[in-house]
Short mmCIF file of C-alpha atoms in Angstrom, two decimals:
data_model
loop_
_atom_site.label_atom_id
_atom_site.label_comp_id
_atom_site.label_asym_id
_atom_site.label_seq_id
_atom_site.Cartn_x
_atom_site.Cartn_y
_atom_site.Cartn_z
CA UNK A 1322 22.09 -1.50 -5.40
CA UNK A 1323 19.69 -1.77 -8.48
CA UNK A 1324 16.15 -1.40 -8.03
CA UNK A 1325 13.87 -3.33 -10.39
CA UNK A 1326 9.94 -2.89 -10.72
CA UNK A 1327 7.88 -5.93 -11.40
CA UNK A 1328 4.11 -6.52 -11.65
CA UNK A 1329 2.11 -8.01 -8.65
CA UNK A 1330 -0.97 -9.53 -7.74
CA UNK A 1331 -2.90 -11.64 -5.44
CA UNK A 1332 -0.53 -14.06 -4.84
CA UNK A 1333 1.82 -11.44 -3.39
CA UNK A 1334 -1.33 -10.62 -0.41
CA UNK A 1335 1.33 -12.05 2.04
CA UNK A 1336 4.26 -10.32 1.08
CA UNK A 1337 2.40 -6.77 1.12
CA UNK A 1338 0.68 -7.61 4.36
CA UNK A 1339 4.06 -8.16 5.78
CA UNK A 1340 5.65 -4.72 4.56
CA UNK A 1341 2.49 -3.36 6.42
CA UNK A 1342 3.39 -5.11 9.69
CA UNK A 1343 7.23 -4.03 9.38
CA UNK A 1344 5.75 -0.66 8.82
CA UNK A 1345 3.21 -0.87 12.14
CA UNK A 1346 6.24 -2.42 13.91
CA UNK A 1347 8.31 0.69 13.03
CA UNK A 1348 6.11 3.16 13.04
CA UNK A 1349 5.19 1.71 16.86
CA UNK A 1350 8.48 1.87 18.21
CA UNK A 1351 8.60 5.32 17.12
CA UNK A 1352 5.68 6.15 19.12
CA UNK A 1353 3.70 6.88 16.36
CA UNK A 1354 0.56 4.56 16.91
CA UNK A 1355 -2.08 6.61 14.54
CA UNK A 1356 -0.73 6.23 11.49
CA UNK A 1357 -1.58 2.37 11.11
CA UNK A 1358 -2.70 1.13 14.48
CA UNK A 1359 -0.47 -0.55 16.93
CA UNK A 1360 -1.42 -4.44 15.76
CA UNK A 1361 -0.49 -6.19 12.58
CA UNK A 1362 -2.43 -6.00 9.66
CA UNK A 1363 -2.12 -9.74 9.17
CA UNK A 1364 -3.97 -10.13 12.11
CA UNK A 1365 -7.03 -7.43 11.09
CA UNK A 1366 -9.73 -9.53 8.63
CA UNK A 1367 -10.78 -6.31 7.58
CA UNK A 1368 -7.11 -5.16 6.61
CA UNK A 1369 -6.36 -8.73 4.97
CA UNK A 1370 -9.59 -8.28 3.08
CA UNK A 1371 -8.74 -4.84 2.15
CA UNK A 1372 -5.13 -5.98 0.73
CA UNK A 1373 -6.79 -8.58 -1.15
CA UNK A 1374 -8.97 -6.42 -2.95
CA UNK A 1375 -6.29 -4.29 -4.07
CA UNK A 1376 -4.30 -7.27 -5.04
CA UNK A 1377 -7.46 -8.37 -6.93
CA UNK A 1378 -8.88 -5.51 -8.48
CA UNK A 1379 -6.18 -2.29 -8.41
CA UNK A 1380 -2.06 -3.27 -9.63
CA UNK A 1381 0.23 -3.99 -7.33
CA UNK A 1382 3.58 -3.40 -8.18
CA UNK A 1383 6.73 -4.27 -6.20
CA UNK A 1384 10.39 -2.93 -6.09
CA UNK A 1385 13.42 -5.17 -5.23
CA UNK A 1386 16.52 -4.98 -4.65
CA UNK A 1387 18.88 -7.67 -5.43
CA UNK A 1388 15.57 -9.71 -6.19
CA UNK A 1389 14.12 -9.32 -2.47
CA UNK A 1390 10.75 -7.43 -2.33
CA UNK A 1391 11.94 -3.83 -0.76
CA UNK A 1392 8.83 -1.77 -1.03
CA UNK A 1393 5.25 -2.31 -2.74
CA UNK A 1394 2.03 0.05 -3.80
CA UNK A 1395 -0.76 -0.37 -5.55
CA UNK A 1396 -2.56 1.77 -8.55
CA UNK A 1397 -6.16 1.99 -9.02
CA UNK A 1398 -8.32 4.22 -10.86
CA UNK A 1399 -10.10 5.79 -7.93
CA UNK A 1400 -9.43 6.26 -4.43
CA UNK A 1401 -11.05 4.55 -1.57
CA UNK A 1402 -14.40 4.79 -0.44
CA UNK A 1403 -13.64 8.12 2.18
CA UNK A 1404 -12.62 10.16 -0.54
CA UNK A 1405 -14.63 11.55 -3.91
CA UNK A 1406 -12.90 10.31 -6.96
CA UNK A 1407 -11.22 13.06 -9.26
CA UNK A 1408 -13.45 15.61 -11.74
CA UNK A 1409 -11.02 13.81 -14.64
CA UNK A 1410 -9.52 10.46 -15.25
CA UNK A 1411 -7.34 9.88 -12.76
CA UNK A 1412 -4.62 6.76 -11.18
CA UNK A 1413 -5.01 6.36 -7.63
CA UNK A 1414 -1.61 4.92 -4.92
CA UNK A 1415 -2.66 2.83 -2.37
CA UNK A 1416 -1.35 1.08 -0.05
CA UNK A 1417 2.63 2.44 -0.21
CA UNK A 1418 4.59 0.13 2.15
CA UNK A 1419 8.10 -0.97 2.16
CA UNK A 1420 10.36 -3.83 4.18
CA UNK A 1421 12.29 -1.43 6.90
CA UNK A 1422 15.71 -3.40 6.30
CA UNK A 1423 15.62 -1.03 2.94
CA UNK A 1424 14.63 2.48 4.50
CA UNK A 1425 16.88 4.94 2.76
CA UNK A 1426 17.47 3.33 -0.38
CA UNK A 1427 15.04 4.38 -2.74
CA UNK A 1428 12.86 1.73 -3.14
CA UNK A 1429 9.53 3.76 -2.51
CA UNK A 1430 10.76 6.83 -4.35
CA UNK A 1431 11.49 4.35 -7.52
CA UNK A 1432 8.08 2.66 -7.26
CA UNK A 1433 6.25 6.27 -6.92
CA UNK A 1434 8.18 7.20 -10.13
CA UNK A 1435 7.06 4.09 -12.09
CA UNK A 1436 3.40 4.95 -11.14
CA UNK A 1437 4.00 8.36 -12.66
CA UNK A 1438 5.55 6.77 -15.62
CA UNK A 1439 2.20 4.00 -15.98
CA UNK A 1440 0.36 6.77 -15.38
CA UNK A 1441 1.43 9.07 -18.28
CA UNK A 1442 1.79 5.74 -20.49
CA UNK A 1443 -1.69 5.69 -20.06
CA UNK A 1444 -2.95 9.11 -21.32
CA UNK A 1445 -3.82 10.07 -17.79
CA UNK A 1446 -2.38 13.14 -16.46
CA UNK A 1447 -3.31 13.26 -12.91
CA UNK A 1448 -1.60 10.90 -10.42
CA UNK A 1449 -2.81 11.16 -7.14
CA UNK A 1450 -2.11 9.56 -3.49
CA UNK A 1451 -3.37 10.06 0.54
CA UNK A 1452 -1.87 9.61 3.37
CA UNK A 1453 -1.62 10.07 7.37
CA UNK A 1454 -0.90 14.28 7.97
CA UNK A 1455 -0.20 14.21 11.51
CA UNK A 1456 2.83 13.93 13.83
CA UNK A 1457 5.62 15.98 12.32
CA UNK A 1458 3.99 16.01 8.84
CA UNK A 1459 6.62 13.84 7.66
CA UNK A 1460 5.14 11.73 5.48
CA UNK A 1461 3.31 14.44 3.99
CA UNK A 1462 6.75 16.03 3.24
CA UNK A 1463 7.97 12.35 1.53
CA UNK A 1464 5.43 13.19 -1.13
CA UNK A 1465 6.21 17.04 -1.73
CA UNK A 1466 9.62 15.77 -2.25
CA UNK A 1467 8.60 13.40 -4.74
CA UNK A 1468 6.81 15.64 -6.68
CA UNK A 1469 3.47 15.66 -5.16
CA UNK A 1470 1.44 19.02 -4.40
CA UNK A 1471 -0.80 19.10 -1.26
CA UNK A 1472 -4.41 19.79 -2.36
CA UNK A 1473 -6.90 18.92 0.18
CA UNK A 1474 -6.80 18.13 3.69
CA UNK A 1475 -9.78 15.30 5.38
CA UNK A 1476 -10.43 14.04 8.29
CA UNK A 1477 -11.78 10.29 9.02
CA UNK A 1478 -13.52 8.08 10.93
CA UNK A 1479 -14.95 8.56 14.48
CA UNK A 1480 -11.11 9.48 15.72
CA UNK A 1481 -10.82 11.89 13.56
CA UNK A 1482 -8.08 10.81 11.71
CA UNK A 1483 -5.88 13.25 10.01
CA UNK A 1484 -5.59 13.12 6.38
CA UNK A 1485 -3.93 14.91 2.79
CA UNK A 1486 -4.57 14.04 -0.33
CA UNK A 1487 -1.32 15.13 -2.52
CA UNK A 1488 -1.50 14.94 -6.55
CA UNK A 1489 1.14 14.93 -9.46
CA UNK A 1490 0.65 16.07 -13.11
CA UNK A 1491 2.60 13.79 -15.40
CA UNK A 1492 1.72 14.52 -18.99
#
């Protein structure tokens, strides 16, 4: 099926929030309940607020397939407030999420390319992205396959959650 990349923004808050809660959902029944949390995002003001902002101030973009939204992330040009922005200009992914009725058919791997493509259409070489580095390490592994190199490890919050920051060169 053809994958097509369109722009976002806030009005598409609800659609991202629910990616995130098909994404808790899943990642729950897996028995993986540190990623994300074990209750909807829709539910969490802080997590609404937190998508909104995104929306608001960073670039959502969206894959779908067959015109449904599949799978969404956002750019920005620094990462959130737990990590120290790059040395160099830099775009930032946030917020990678896609509908689980699509797992398996490419709709995150697409979007990650097109933010490597905006990226280097923008002069800026380094591309980076964080994400949850526990469990099996597969998400961590998602990344490295889409050309992503591991460079720092973090820890945060009060539990300790644990943390890798990957990056991309694209020019």
């Amino acid at each position: 099926m053809p994958i097509t990349i369109r722009e976002g923004g806030p009005d598409d808050v609800p659609m991202i929030l629910g990616m995130l809660d098909s994404s808790v959902e899943w990642l729950v029944s897996q028995g993986r309940t540190r990623q994300w949390g074990t209750e909807p995002w829709s539910d969490n003001p802080r997590a609404v607020a937190m998508v909104e902002r995104y929306a608001a101030r960073g670039r959502p973009y969206v894959a779908e397939v067959d015109g449904v939204p599949a799978a969404t992330l956002t750019l920005t040009d620094a990462p959130g407030p737990y990590l120290e922005p790059a040395d160099e200009p830099e775009r930032y992914i946030n917020l990678l999420a896609s509908d689980r009725r699509f797992k398996g058919q490419g709709a995150g791997a697409a979007l990650l390319a097109h933010a490597a493509r905006v990226t280097r259409a923008e002069g800026i070489s380094l591309l980076r992205v964080d994400c949850y580095a526990g469990d099996d390490g597969k998400l961590v592994a998602y990344y490295e396959r889409n050309g992503f190199i591991r460079t720092e490890p973090f820890t945060y919050g009060e539990d300790a959650w644990p943390g890798q920051v990957l990056a991309r060169r694209v020019l």
